[in-house]
Amino acid sequence: MTRYVGIDPSTKTGLVILNEDGEVLHTEEITTKKTKDPQRFIDIANKIKHRLAFGDVICIEGFSYGSKGKGVSTQYGIGWQIRSMLVTNGFDYYEVAPGALKKFASGKGNTKKDELVLPIYKRWGFESTSDNIRDAYILSQIARGIEELGELTKFQYEVVKTVKGA
């Protein structure tokens, strides 16, 4: 059975795994008790690794290149550590730009995170108080779309086409 995985890298990394029918198999906000870097990044990546299975279709949120501030280096560190872990362990993944993630759920690439709650619920009946889990859920739905499961709107098809590089 193929599984569809969404990963939203952060200090609280969102992870969602769906089955072929779009049913939620697992949701989690992965954190660590480690306080020093890069040990903190490695621990989060290892926790993700232990939840994955070969054959999973994985989408990971791309970097927010316009972001500024102290936390940006942390986001890059975690993001690259997760990507390195995936490649080192033989997992393929698709990179999804933040705007594409928002567009897939709402039809607009500039939707604010808190404005995604209603579109996600209306479209898929999914809800979570964590924006990390909500983003990971959208990413897992994009992974299903890549495999052409479920009906896609025109704007969702455009996102999938871009993500696949078609």
Short mmCIF file of C-alpha atoms in Angstrom, two decimals:
data_model
loop_
_atom_site.label_atom_id
_atom_site.label_comp_id
_atom_site.label_asym_id
_atom_site.label_seq_id
_atom_site.Cartn_x
_atom_site.Cartn_y
_atom_site.Cartn_z
CA MET A 1 0.00 0.00 0.00
CA THR A 2 1.44 3.35 -1.04
CA ARG A 3 1.35 6.09 1.55
CA TYR A 4 1.36 9.84 0.95
CA VAL A 5 3.54 11.91 3.25
CA GLY A 6 3.63 15.64 3.89
CA ILE A 7 6.52 17.22 5.82
CA ASP A 8 6.50 20.84 6.99
CA PRO A 9 10.04 21.41 8.36
CA SER A 10 10.27 23.53 11.49
CA THR A 11 11.29 23.32 15.15
CA LYS A 12 7.82 21.76 15.40
CA THR A 13 7.87 19.74 12.17
CA GLY A 14 4.45 18.81 10.86
CA LEU A 15 4.14 15.25 9.56
CA VAL A 16 1.01 13.76 7.99
CA ILE A 17 0.67 10.34 6.36
CA LEU A 18 -2.38 9.43 4.24
CA ASN A 19 -3.44 6.21 2.58
CA GLU A 20 -4.51 5.92 -1.07
CA ASP A 21 -8.07 6.91 -0.17
CA GLY A 22 -6.89 10.09 1.53
CA GLU A 23 -7.62 8.75 5.02
CA VAL A 24 -5.28 9.99 7.74
CA LEU A 25 -2.97 7.25 9.02
CA HIS A 26 -0.75 9.50 11.14
CA THR A 27 -0.44 13.14 12.19
CA GLU A 28 2.26 14.48 14.42
CA GLU A 29 4.12 17.62 15.33
CA ILE A 30 7.69 16.37 15.76
CA THR A 31 9.79 18.16 18.34
CA THR A 32 13.00 17.42 20.21
CA LYS A 33 14.37 17.90 23.70
CA LYS A 34 17.83 18.58 22.23
CA THR A 35 18.85 22.22 22.66
CA LYS A 36 22.12 22.44 20.71
CA ASP A 37 22.45 22.60 16.94
CA PRO A 38 23.02 20.56 14.82
CA GLN A 39 21.99 17.80 17.28
CA ARG A 40 18.49 19.30 17.39
CA PHE A 41 18.18 19.13 13.59
CA ILE A 42 19.54 15.57 13.47
CA ASP A 43 17.07 14.37 16.13
CA ILE A 44 14.07 15.79 14.24
CA ALA A 45 15.28 14.21 10.97
CA ASN A 46 15.81 10.83 12.67
CA LYS A 47 12.32 10.89 14.18
CA ILE A 48 10.90 11.49 10.70
CA LYS A 49 13.02 8.67 9.23
CA HIS A 50 11.56 6.17 11.69
CA ARG A 51 8.01 7.00 10.56
CA LEU A 52 8.68 6.57 6.83
CA ALA A 53 8.40 3.46 4.68
CA PHE A 54 9.97 2.67 1.31
CA GLY A 55 7.55 3.48 -1.47
CA ASP A 56 6.11 6.52 0.33
CA VAL A 57 5.36 9.47 -1.94
CA ILE A 58 6.81 12.43 -0.03
CA CYS A 59 6.23 16.16 -0.41
CA ILE A 60 8.23 18.62 1.67
CA GLU A 61 7.58 22.33 1.93
CA GLY A 62 10.21 24.43 0.22
CA PHE A 63 12.09 27.25 1.85
CA SER A 64 10.49 30.65 2.32
CA TYR A 65 13.16 32.65 0.54
CA GLY A 66 11.68 36.02 1.46
CA SER A 67 11.80 35.39 5.21
CA LYS A 68 14.04 37.46 7.44
CA GLY A 69 15.16 37.32 11.04
CA LYS A 70 17.06 35.16 13.47
CA GLY A 71 14.97 32.03 12.89
CA VAL A 72 15.79 31.76 9.19
CA SER A 73 19.09 29.94 9.76
CA THR A 74 17.28 27.43 11.99
CA GLN A 75 14.66 26.81 9.29
CA TYR A 76 17.38 26.21 6.71
CA GLY A 77 19.31 23.95 9.08
CA ILE A 78 16.30 21.76 9.84
CA GLY A 79 15.16 21.78 6.23
CA TRP A 80 18.52 20.70 4.85
CA GLN A 81 19.03 18.07 7.55
CA ILE A 82 15.67 16.48 6.69
CA ARG A 83 16.45 16.56 2.96
CA SER A 84 19.89 15.03 3.57
CA MET A 85 18.34 12.28 5.67
CA LEU A 86 15.80 11.51 2.93
CA VAL A 87 18.46 11.29 0.20
CA THR A 88 20.93 9.33 2.36
CA ASN A 89 18.23 6.78 3.18
CA GLY A 90 17.02 6.33 -0.40
CA PHE A 91 13.80 8.33 -0.24
CA ASP A 92 12.72 10.45 -3.19
CA TYR A 93 10.76 13.60 -2.46
CA TYR A 94 9.03 16.49 -4.17
CA GLU A 95 9.71 20.08 -3.18
CA VAL A 96 6.60 22.28 -2.89
CA ALA A 97 6.97 26.07 -2.73
CA PRO A 98 5.02 27.74 0.12
CA GLY A 99 2.85 29.63 -2.40
CA ALA A 100 2.04 26.42 -4.27
CA LEU A 101 0.99 24.75 -1.02
CA LYS A 102 -1.41 27.62 -0.29
CA LYS A 103 -2.72 27.63 -3.86
CA PHE A 104 -3.44 23.88 -3.75
CA ALA A 105 -5.67 24.35 -0.69
CA SER A 106 -7.30 27.70 -1.38
CA GLY A 107 -6.79 28.61 -5.03
CA LYS A 108 -4.58 31.56 -4.06
CA GLY A 109 -0.84 31.42 -3.46
CA ASN A 110 -0.81 34.39 -1.09
CA THR A 111 -3.38 33.12 1.43
CA LYS A 112 -2.36 33.71 5.06
CA LYS A 113 -1.75 30.57 7.16
CA ASP A 114 -4.75 31.16 9.44
CA GLU A 115 -6.98 31.70 6.39
CA LEU A 116 -6.26 28.12 5.23
CA VAL A 117 -8.29 26.58 8.07
CA LEU A 118 -11.67 26.90 6.33
CA PRO A 119 -10.58 25.86 2.81
CA ILE A 120 -8.87 22.75 4.24
CA TYR A 121 -11.97 21.83 6.21
CA LYS A 122 -14.37 22.51 3.33
CA ARG A 123 -12.29 20.60 0.77
CA TRP A 124 -11.18 17.61 2.82
CA GLY A 125 -12.98 17.75 6.19
CA PHE A 126 -9.63 17.94 7.98
CA GLU A 127 -8.88 20.20 10.92
CA SER A 128 -5.96 20.76 13.26
CA THR A 129 -4.99 23.51 15.66
CA SER A 130 -1.38 23.30 14.38
CA ASP A 131 -0.51 25.21 11.21
CA ASN A 132 2.48 22.85 10.84
CA ILE A 133 0.15 19.85 10.70
CA ARG A 134 -2.27 21.69 8.40
CA ASP A 135 0.58 22.46 5.98
CA ALA A 136 1.81 18.86 6.17
CA TYR A 137 -1.75 17.69 5.44
CA ILE A 138 -1.91 19.84 2.29
CA LEU A 139 1.49 18.48 1.25
CA SER A 140 0.24 14.91 1.70
CA GLN A 141 -2.77 15.75 -0.49
CA ILE A 142 -0.39 17.16 -3.13
CA ALA A 143 1.49 13.82 -2.97
CA ARG A 144 -1.81 12.05 -3.69
CA GLY A 145 -2.40 14.47 -6.58
CA ILE A 146 1.00 13.62 -8.03
CA GLU A 147 -0.17 10.01 -8.18
CA GLU A 148 -3.43 11.24 -9.78
CA LEU A 149 -5.61 10.08 -6.91
CA GLY A 150 -8.83 11.99 -6.34
CA GLU A 151 -10.36 14.76 -8.40
CA LEU A 152 -8.22 17.86 -8.91
CA THR A 153 -9.45 21.35 -9.61
CA LYS A 154 -7.76 23.35 -12.37
CA PHE A 155 -5.58 25.23 -9.86
CA GLN A 156 -4.64 22.00 -8.05
CA TYR A 157 -3.66 20.40 -11.35
CA GLU A 158 -1.46 23.45 -12.10
CA VAL A 159 0.29 23.02 -8.74
CA VAL A 160 0.85 19.28 -9.29
CA LYS A 161 2.19 19.93 -12.79
CA THR A 162 4.67 22.50 -11.44
CA VAL A 163 5.76 20.26 -8.55
CA LYS A 164 6.34 17.33 -10.91
CA GLY A 165 8.34 19.61 -13.21
CA ALA A 166 6.11 18.63 -16.15
#
